[in-house]
Coordinates of C-alpha atoms and ligand atoms in Angstrom, one line a residue:
Chain J
X1 CA 7.7 19.7 23.5
X2 CA 9.6 16.5 22.9
X3 CA 11.2 14.6 25.7
X4 CA 14.6 15.5 24.2
X5 CA 13.9 19.2 24.4
X6 CA 12.6 18.9 28.0
X7 CA 15.9 17.3 29.0
X8 CA 17.9 19.9 27.2
X9 CA 15.9 22.6 28.9
X10 CA 16.4 21.1 32.3
X11 CA 20.2 20.6 31.6
X12 CA 20.6 24.3 30.5
X13 CA 18.7 25.6 33.5
X14 CA 21.0 23.6 35.8
X15 CA 24.1 24.6 33.8
X16 CA 23.3 28.3 34.1
X17 CA 22.6 28.1 37.8
X18 CA 25.8 26.2 38.3
X19 CA 27.8 28.7 36.2
X20 CA 26.4 31.6 38.2
X21 CA 27.6 30.1 41.5
X22 CA 30.9 28.5 40.5
X23 CA 32.2 30.8 37.8
X24 CA 30.5 33.8 39.4
X25 CA 29.3 35.0 36.0
X26 CA 27.4 38.0 37.4
X27 CA 29.6 39.1 40.2
X28 CA 27.2 38.0 42.9
X29 CA 29.9 37.8 45.5
X30 CA 28.6 34.7 47.0
X31 CA 30.5 33.3 50.0
X32 CA 33.4 30.9 49.1
X33 CA 31.6 28.0 50.8
X34 CA 28.8 28.1 48.2
X35 CA 31.3 27.7 45.4
X36 CA 33.1 24.9 47.1
X37 CA 29.9 23.0 47.5
X38 CA 28.6 23.7 44.0
X39 CA 31.8 22.9 42.1
X40 CA 31.7 19.1 42.4
X41 CA 27.8 19.0 42.4
X42 CA 27.3 17.7 38.8
X43 CA 29.7 14.8 39.4
X44 CA 28.2 14.1 42.7
X45 CA 24.6 14.0 41.3
X46 CA 25.7 11.8 38.5
X47 CA 27.2 9.3 40.9
X48 CA 24.1 9.4 43.2
X49 CA 21.9 8.8 40.2
X50 CA 24.1 5.9 39.0
X51 CA 23.9 4.2 42.4
X52 CA 20.2 4.7 42.6
X53 CA 19.8 3.2 39.1
X54 CA 21.9 0.1 39.9
X55 CA 20.2 -0.4 43.2
X56 CA 16.7 -0.1 41.7
X57 CA 17.4 -2.4 38.8
X58 CA 19.1 -4.9 41.0
X59 CA 16.3 -4.9 43.5
X60 CA 13.7 -5.3 40.7
X61 CA 15.6 -8.2 39.1
X62 CA 15.9 -9.9 42.5
X63 CA 12.2 -9.5 43.3
X64 CA 10.9 -10.2 39.8
X65 CA 7.9 -12.5 40.4
X66 CA 8.4 -16.1 39.3
X67 CA 5.0 -17.3 38.2
X68 CA 5.5 -21.0 38.9
X69 CA 1.8 -21.5 39.8
X70 CA 0.7 -19.9 36.6
X71 CA 2.9 -22.2 34.5
X72 CA 1.5 -25.2 36.3
X73 CA -2.1 -24.1 35.9
X74 CA -1.4 -23.6 32.2
X75 CA 0.0 -27.1 31.8
X76 CA -3.0 -28.6 33.4
X77 CA -5.3 -26.5 31.2
X78 CA -3.5 -27.6 28.1
X79 CA -4.2 -31.2 28.9
X80 CA -7.8 -30.4 29.6
X81 CA -8.1 -28.4 26.4
X82 CA -6.6 -31.1 24.2
X83 CA -9.0 -33.7 25.5
X84 CA -12.0 -31.5 25.0
X85 CA -10.9 -30.4 21.5
X86 CA -10.4 -34.0 20.5
X87 CA -14.0 -34.7 21.7
X88 CA -15.2 -31.8 19.7
X89 CA -13.6 -33.4 16.6
X90 CA -10.4 -31.4 16.1
X91 CA -7.7 -33.3 14.3
X92 CA -4.2 -32.2 15.3
Chain N
X1 CA -25.4 -21.5 22.7
X2 CA -28.7 -20.3 24.2
X3 CA -27.3 -20.0 27.7
X4 CA -24.4 -18.0 26.3
X5 CA -26.7 -15.5 24.6
X6 CA -28.9 -15.1 27.6
X7 CA -25.9 -14.6 29.9
X8 CA -24.4 -11.9 27.7
X9 CA -27.7 -10.2 27.7
X10 CA -27.9 -10.3 31.4
X11 CA -24.9 -8.0 31.4
X12 CA -27.3 -5.4 30.3
X13 CA -25.1 -3.6 27.7
X14 CA -24.2 -3.8 24.1
X15 CA -20.4 -4.1 24.5
X16 CA -18.7 -6.5 22.2
X17 CA -15.0 -7.5 22.5
X18 CA -13.0 -8.4 19.4
X19 CA -9.9 -10.4 20.0
X20 CA -7.2 -10.0 17.4
X21 CA -4.9 -13.0 17.2
X22 CA -2.0 -12.6 14.8
X23 CA -0.5 -15.9 14.0
X24 CA 2.6 -17.1 12.3
X25 CA 3.4 -20.8 12.8
X26 CA 1.2 -21.3 15.8
X27 CA -0.4 -24.6 14.9
X28 CA 0.0 -26.1 18.3
X29 CA -0.9 -23.0 20.2
X30 CA -3.9 -21.7 18.3
X31 CA -6.5 -24.4 19.4
X32 CA -5.4 -24.0 23.0
X33 CA -5.6 -20.2 23.0
X34 CA -9.0 -20.3 21.3
X35 CA -10.3 -22.9 23.8
X36 CA -9.1 -20.8 26.7
X37 CA -10.6 -17.6 25.2
X38 CA -14.0 -19.3 24.7
X39 CA -13.9 -20.7 28.2
X40 CA -13.2 -17.4 29.9
X41 CA -15.6 -15.3 27.8
X42 CA -18.4 -17.8 28.2
X43 CA -17.8 -18.0 32.0
X44 CA -17.9 -14.2 32.3
X45 CA -20.7 -13.8 29.8
X46 CA -19.3 -11.0 27.7
X47 CA -20.0 -10.9 24.0
X48 CA -17.0 -11.6 21.8
X49 CA -15.4 -12.6 18.6
X50 CA -11.9 -13.9 17.7
X51 CA -10.2 -12.7 14.6
X52 CA -7.4 -14.9 13.4
X53 CA -4.9 -13.1 11.2
X54 CA -2.6 -15.7 9.8
X55 CA 0.2 -14.7 7.5
X56 CA 0.5 -17.8 5.3
X57 CA 2.1 -19.9 8.0
X58 CA 3.9 -22.8 6.3
X59 CA 3.0 -25.1 9.3
X60 CA -0.7 -25.1 8.4
X61 CA -2.0 -22.8 11.1
X62 CA -4.8 -21.7 8.8
X63 CA -6.1 -25.3 8.3
X64 CA -6.3 -25.6 12.1
X65 CA -8.1 -22.3 12.3
X66 CA -10.7 -23.5 9.8
X67 CA -11.4 -26.6 11.9
X68 CA -11.8 -24.3 14.9
X69 CA -14.2 -22.2 13.0
X70 CA -16.3 -25.2 12.3
X71 CA -16.3 -26.2 16.0
X72 CA -17.1 -22.8 17.5
X73 CA -19.1 -21.2 14.7
X74 CA -18.4 -18.4 12.2
X75 CA -19.8 -15.7 14.4
X76 CA -17.2 -16.5 17.1
X77 CA -14.1 -17.3 14.9
X78 CA -13.4 -15.0 12.0
X79 CA -10.5 -15.8 9.6
X80 CA -8.8 -12.9 7.9
X81 CA -5.6 -14.5 6.5
X82 CA -3.0 -12.8 4.4
X83 CA -0.9 -14.5 1.7
X84 CA 2.5 -13.8 3.2
X85 CA 4.3 -12.6 6.3
X86 CA 3.8 -8.9 6.4
X87 CA 4.6 -8.2 10.1
X88 CA 2.6 -7.6 13.3
X89 CA 1.8 -3.9 12.9
X90 CA 0.0 -4.3 9.6
X91 CA -1.7 -7.5 10.9
X92 CA -3.4 -5.4 13.6
X93 CA -4.5 -2.8 11.0
X94 CA -5.8 -5.6 8.8
X95 CA -7.6 -7.2 11.8
X96 CA -9.3 -4.0 13.1
X97 CA -10.9 -3.4 9.7
X98 CA -12.9 -6.5 10.2
X99 CA -13.6 -6.1 13.9
X100 CA -17.3 -5.6 14.7
X101 CA -16.8 -5.1 18.5
X102 CA -16.6 -1.6 20.1
X103 CA -13.6 -2.9 22.2
X104 CA -10.5 -4.7 20.8
X105 CA -8.1 -7.0 22.6
X106 CA -4.6 -7.4 21.3
X107 CA -2.7 -10.4 22.5
X108 CA -0.2 -13.0 21.4
X109 CA -1.4 -16.4 20.2
X110 CA 1.6 -18.2 21.8
X111 CA 0.0 -18.7 25.3
X112 CA 2.3 -16.2 26.9
X113 CA -0.9 -14.1 27.5
X114 CA -3.4 -16.1 29.4
X115 CA -7.1 -15.4 28.7
X116 CA -7.9 -15.8 32.4
X117 CA -7.0 -12.1 32.7
X118 CA -9.5 -11.0 30.2
X119 CA -12.4 -10.5 32.7
X120 CA -10.0 -8.4 34.8
X121 CA -9.1 -6.2 31.8
X122 CA -12.8 -5.6 31.2
X123 CA -13.7 -4.8 34.8
X124 CA -10.7 -2.5 35.0
X125 CA -11.8 -0.7 31.9
X126 CA -15.4 -0.3 33.2
X127 CA -14.2 0.9 36.6
X128 CA -12.2 3.8 35.3
X129 CA -13.7 4.3 31.8
X130 CA -10.2 3.9 30.5
X131 CA -9.4 4.3 26.8
X132 CA -6.8 1.6 27.1
X133 CA -6.0 -1.1 29.6
X134 CA -2.5 -2.5 29.5
X135 CA -1.3 -5.8 31.0
X136 CA 1.8 -5.4 33.1
X137 CA 4.5 -7.8 34.2
X138 CA 6.3 -5.3 36.3
X139 CA 3.9 -4.2 39.0
X140 CA 1.5 -5.8 41.5
X141 CA 1.2 -9.5 41.2
X142 CA 2.6 -9.4 37.7
X143 CA 5.5 -11.5 36.8
X144 CA 7.2 -13.9 34.4
X145 CA 7.9 -17.6 34.1
X146 CA 10.8 -19.3 32.3
X147 CA 13.2 -16.3 32.2
X148 CA 16.8 -16.7 33.2
X149 CA 18.7 -14.0 35.1
X150 CA 20.1 -12.5 32.0
X151 CA 16.7 -12.0 30.4
X152 CA 15.3 -10.5 33.6
X153 CA 18.2 -8.1 33.9
X154 CA 17.8 -6.9 30.3
X155 CA 14.1 -6.6 30.7
X156 CA 14.3 -4.6 33.9
X157 CA 17.2 -2.5 32.7
X158 CA 15.5 -1.6 29.5
X159 CA 12.3 -0.8 31.3
X160 CA 14.2 1.4 33.8
X161 CA 15.9 3.4 31.1
X162 CA 12.7 3.8 29.2
X163 CA 10.9 5.0 32.3
X164 CA 13.6 7.6 33.0
X165 CA 13.7 8.9 29.4
X166 CA 10.1 8.8 28.4
X167 CA 8.1 9.0 31.7
X168 CA 5.2 7.3 29.9
X169 CA 2.9 6.8 32.8
X170 CA 2.6 3.0 32.3
X171 CA 4.8 0.3 33.8
X172 CA 5.0 -2.2 31.0
X173 CA 5.7 -0.6 27.6
X174 CA 6.8 -3.6 25.6
X175 CA 4.1 -6.0 26.6
X176 CA 1.4 -6.6 24.0
X177 CA -1.6 -7.8 26.0
X178 CA -3.9 -4.8 25.9
X179 CA -7.6 -3.8 25.6
X180 CA -8.5 -0.7 23.6
X181 CA -11.6 1.2 22.7
X182 CA -11.8 0.5 19.0
X183 CA -11.7 4.1 17.8
X184 CA -8.7 4.7 20.0
X185 CA -6.8 1.7 18.6
X186 CA -7.7 2.8 15.0
X187 CA -6.2 6.2 15.6
X188 CA -3.1 4.8 17.3
X189 CA -2.2 2.2 14.7
X190 CA -2.4 4.9 12.0
X191 CA 0.1 7.0 13.9
X192 CA 2.6 4.3 14.8
X193 CA 5.4 3.3 12.5
X194 CA 7.8 1.2 14.5
X195 CA 8.4 -2.5 14.3
X196 CA 8.7 -5.3 16.9
X197 CA 8.8 -4.4 20.6
X198 CA 9.1 -0.7 19.8
X199 CA 5.7 -0.8 18.1
X200 CA 4.0 -1.7 21.5
X201 CA 6.1 1.0 23.2
X202 CA 5.2 3.6 20.6
X203 CA 1.5 2.7 20.9
X204 CA 1.4 3.5 24.6
X205 CA 3.6 6.5 24.5
X206 CA 1.5 8.1 21.7
X207 CA -1.7 7.2 23.6
X208 CA -0.4 9.2 26.6
X209 CA 0.6 12.0 24.3
X210 CA -2.8 12.2 22.8
X211 CA -4.3 12.4 26.3
X212 CA -5.9 8.9 26.5
X213 CA -6.4 7.4 29.9
X214 CA -4.5 4.2 30.7
X215 CA -5.4 1.5 33.2
X216 CA -3.2 -1.4 34.2
X217 CA -3.8 -5.1 35.1
X218 CA -0.9 -7.2 36.5
X219 CA -0.4 -10.3 34.4
X220 CA 1.8 -13.4 34.6
X221 CA 3.7 -14.0 31.4
X222 CA 4.6 -17.6 30.8
X223 CA 7.2 -18.1 28.1
X224 CA 5.9 -20.0 25.1
X225 CA 5.9 -23.8 25.3
X226 CA 5.3 -24.6 21.7
X227 CA 6.8 -23.1 18.5
X228 CA 9.6 -20.6 18.0
X229 CA 10.0 -16.9 18.8
X230 CA 9.8 -14.7 15.8
X231 CA 11.5 -11.8 17.2
X232 CA 15.2 -12.1 17.9
X233 CA 18.6 -11.4 16.4
X234 CA 19.6 -7.8 17.2
X235 CA 16.6 -7.1 19.4
X236 CA 18.5 -4.9 21.8
X237 CA 20.0 -2.7 19.1
X238 CA 16.6 -2.1 17.5
X239 CA 15.1 -1.5 20.9
X240 CA 17.6 1.2 21.7
X241 CA 17.2 2.8 18.3
X242 CA 13.4 2.9 18.7
X243 CA 13.7 4.3 22.2
X244 CA 16.0 7.1 21.1
X245 CA 13.6 7.9 18.2
X246 CA 10.7 8.2 20.5
X247 CA 12.8 10.2 22.9
X248 CA 13.5 12.7 20.1
X249 CA 10.1 12.8 18.5
X250 CA 7.5 12.5 21.3
Ligands
LIG301 N1 0.1 -12.4 11.3 C1 1.3 -12.4 11.8 N2 1.6 -12.8 13.1 C2 2.8 -12.7 13.6 C3 3.9 -12.2 12.8 N3 5.0 -12.2 13.6 C4 4.7 -12.7 14.8 N4 3.3 -13.0 14.8 C5 2.5 -13.5 16.0 O1 2.6 -12.5 16.9 C6 2.6 -13.0 18.2 C7 3.9 -12.6 19.0 O2 5.0 -13.1 18.3 P1 6.2 -13.9 19.1 O3 7.1 -14.6 18.2 O4 5.6 -14.7 20.2 O5 7.0 -12.7 19.7 P2 7.4 -12.5 21.2 O6 6.2 -12.8 22.1 O7 8.0 -11.1 21.3 O8 8.5 -13.5 21.4 P3 8.6 -14.7 22.4 O9 9.2 -14.1 23.7 O10 9.4 -15.8 21.8 O11 7.2 -15.2 22.6 C8 2.5 -14.5 18.0 O12 1.1 -14.8 18.2 C9 3.0 -14.7 16.6 O13 2.4 -15.9 16.0 C10 3.6 -11.8 11.5 O14 4.5 -11.4 10.7 N5 2.3 -11.9 11.0
LIG302 MG1 5.5 -14.5 22.6

């Protein structure tokens, strides 16, 4: 199953469950309170997910490792390599 | 030479690592990356070969490669040039055909991928018997150097979206510093059709799909010092297109 189908399947399961509660598709006679909670649920989940995404990406950008040491080490090794290669007869 | 042979024997196995180096206008970088590769392979004692796949670089990369072959020997440096620029994906296919090792390293020749990580890739692979070991900038001690805030944001954002949509089981999908079992790589390149960044992403997503095991090694990615980037232009658009294609087809 492709990822797209997995998502569609997940969305339809959720949609059906939501429809059962909010639109009372099967006459389940659920208490009013259920409906009132379920009605804004899709919007609510979307907002929560949006916030989670922004927070995660923001945190990861802020904590992205700056490899200063690695850059310095590389510079030093470039010097060393150039000297050694010259000795070995490489013409640049 | 003699000490190298004996140290690789002291490893007590017949593993050989072929490093594929695709180059296009990497005249300054090629000698340095080769020097570093030789250094770290010799120090760790693993058997290796370096395969340079130059696509007719106008800057004379191939001439430099020929000099390096003279210095380090034809058993260490193999030249498999092509007449014109035919792209990275086919460069790998071309290189694998000539690889004599049972393991293959894929890395950029522009010094963004430091050979000091090679022994760690090999140890990781042995520890877990992995089919594929992928370098990652996004976890552990991994990181980048020389990126501004905008590039970090795009990179992290793109990675997050990809993780949500594809759940690939690997933290760095667009990186291209990886170690493969040769037969695994052969099978994957046959299957993968994308170009650019998406190619690397497709490789790892398909690997997961085919049930191959994936190990990860944190790497530091230092932006190229010499030469010009070959990707570019509408990178973001083609990335998103590629992502959606993989989303719908894998
Ligand atoms: N043989 C061959 N090599 C290529 C081709 N295009 C790129 N390369 C090489 O592939 C490696 C990666 O290319 P880069 O231009 O560094 O791409 P990048 O790493 O995504 O971009 P940067 O962030 O600028 O480094 C380098 O070693 C290039 O020389 C090509 O068409 N043929
Ligand atoms: Mg690069």
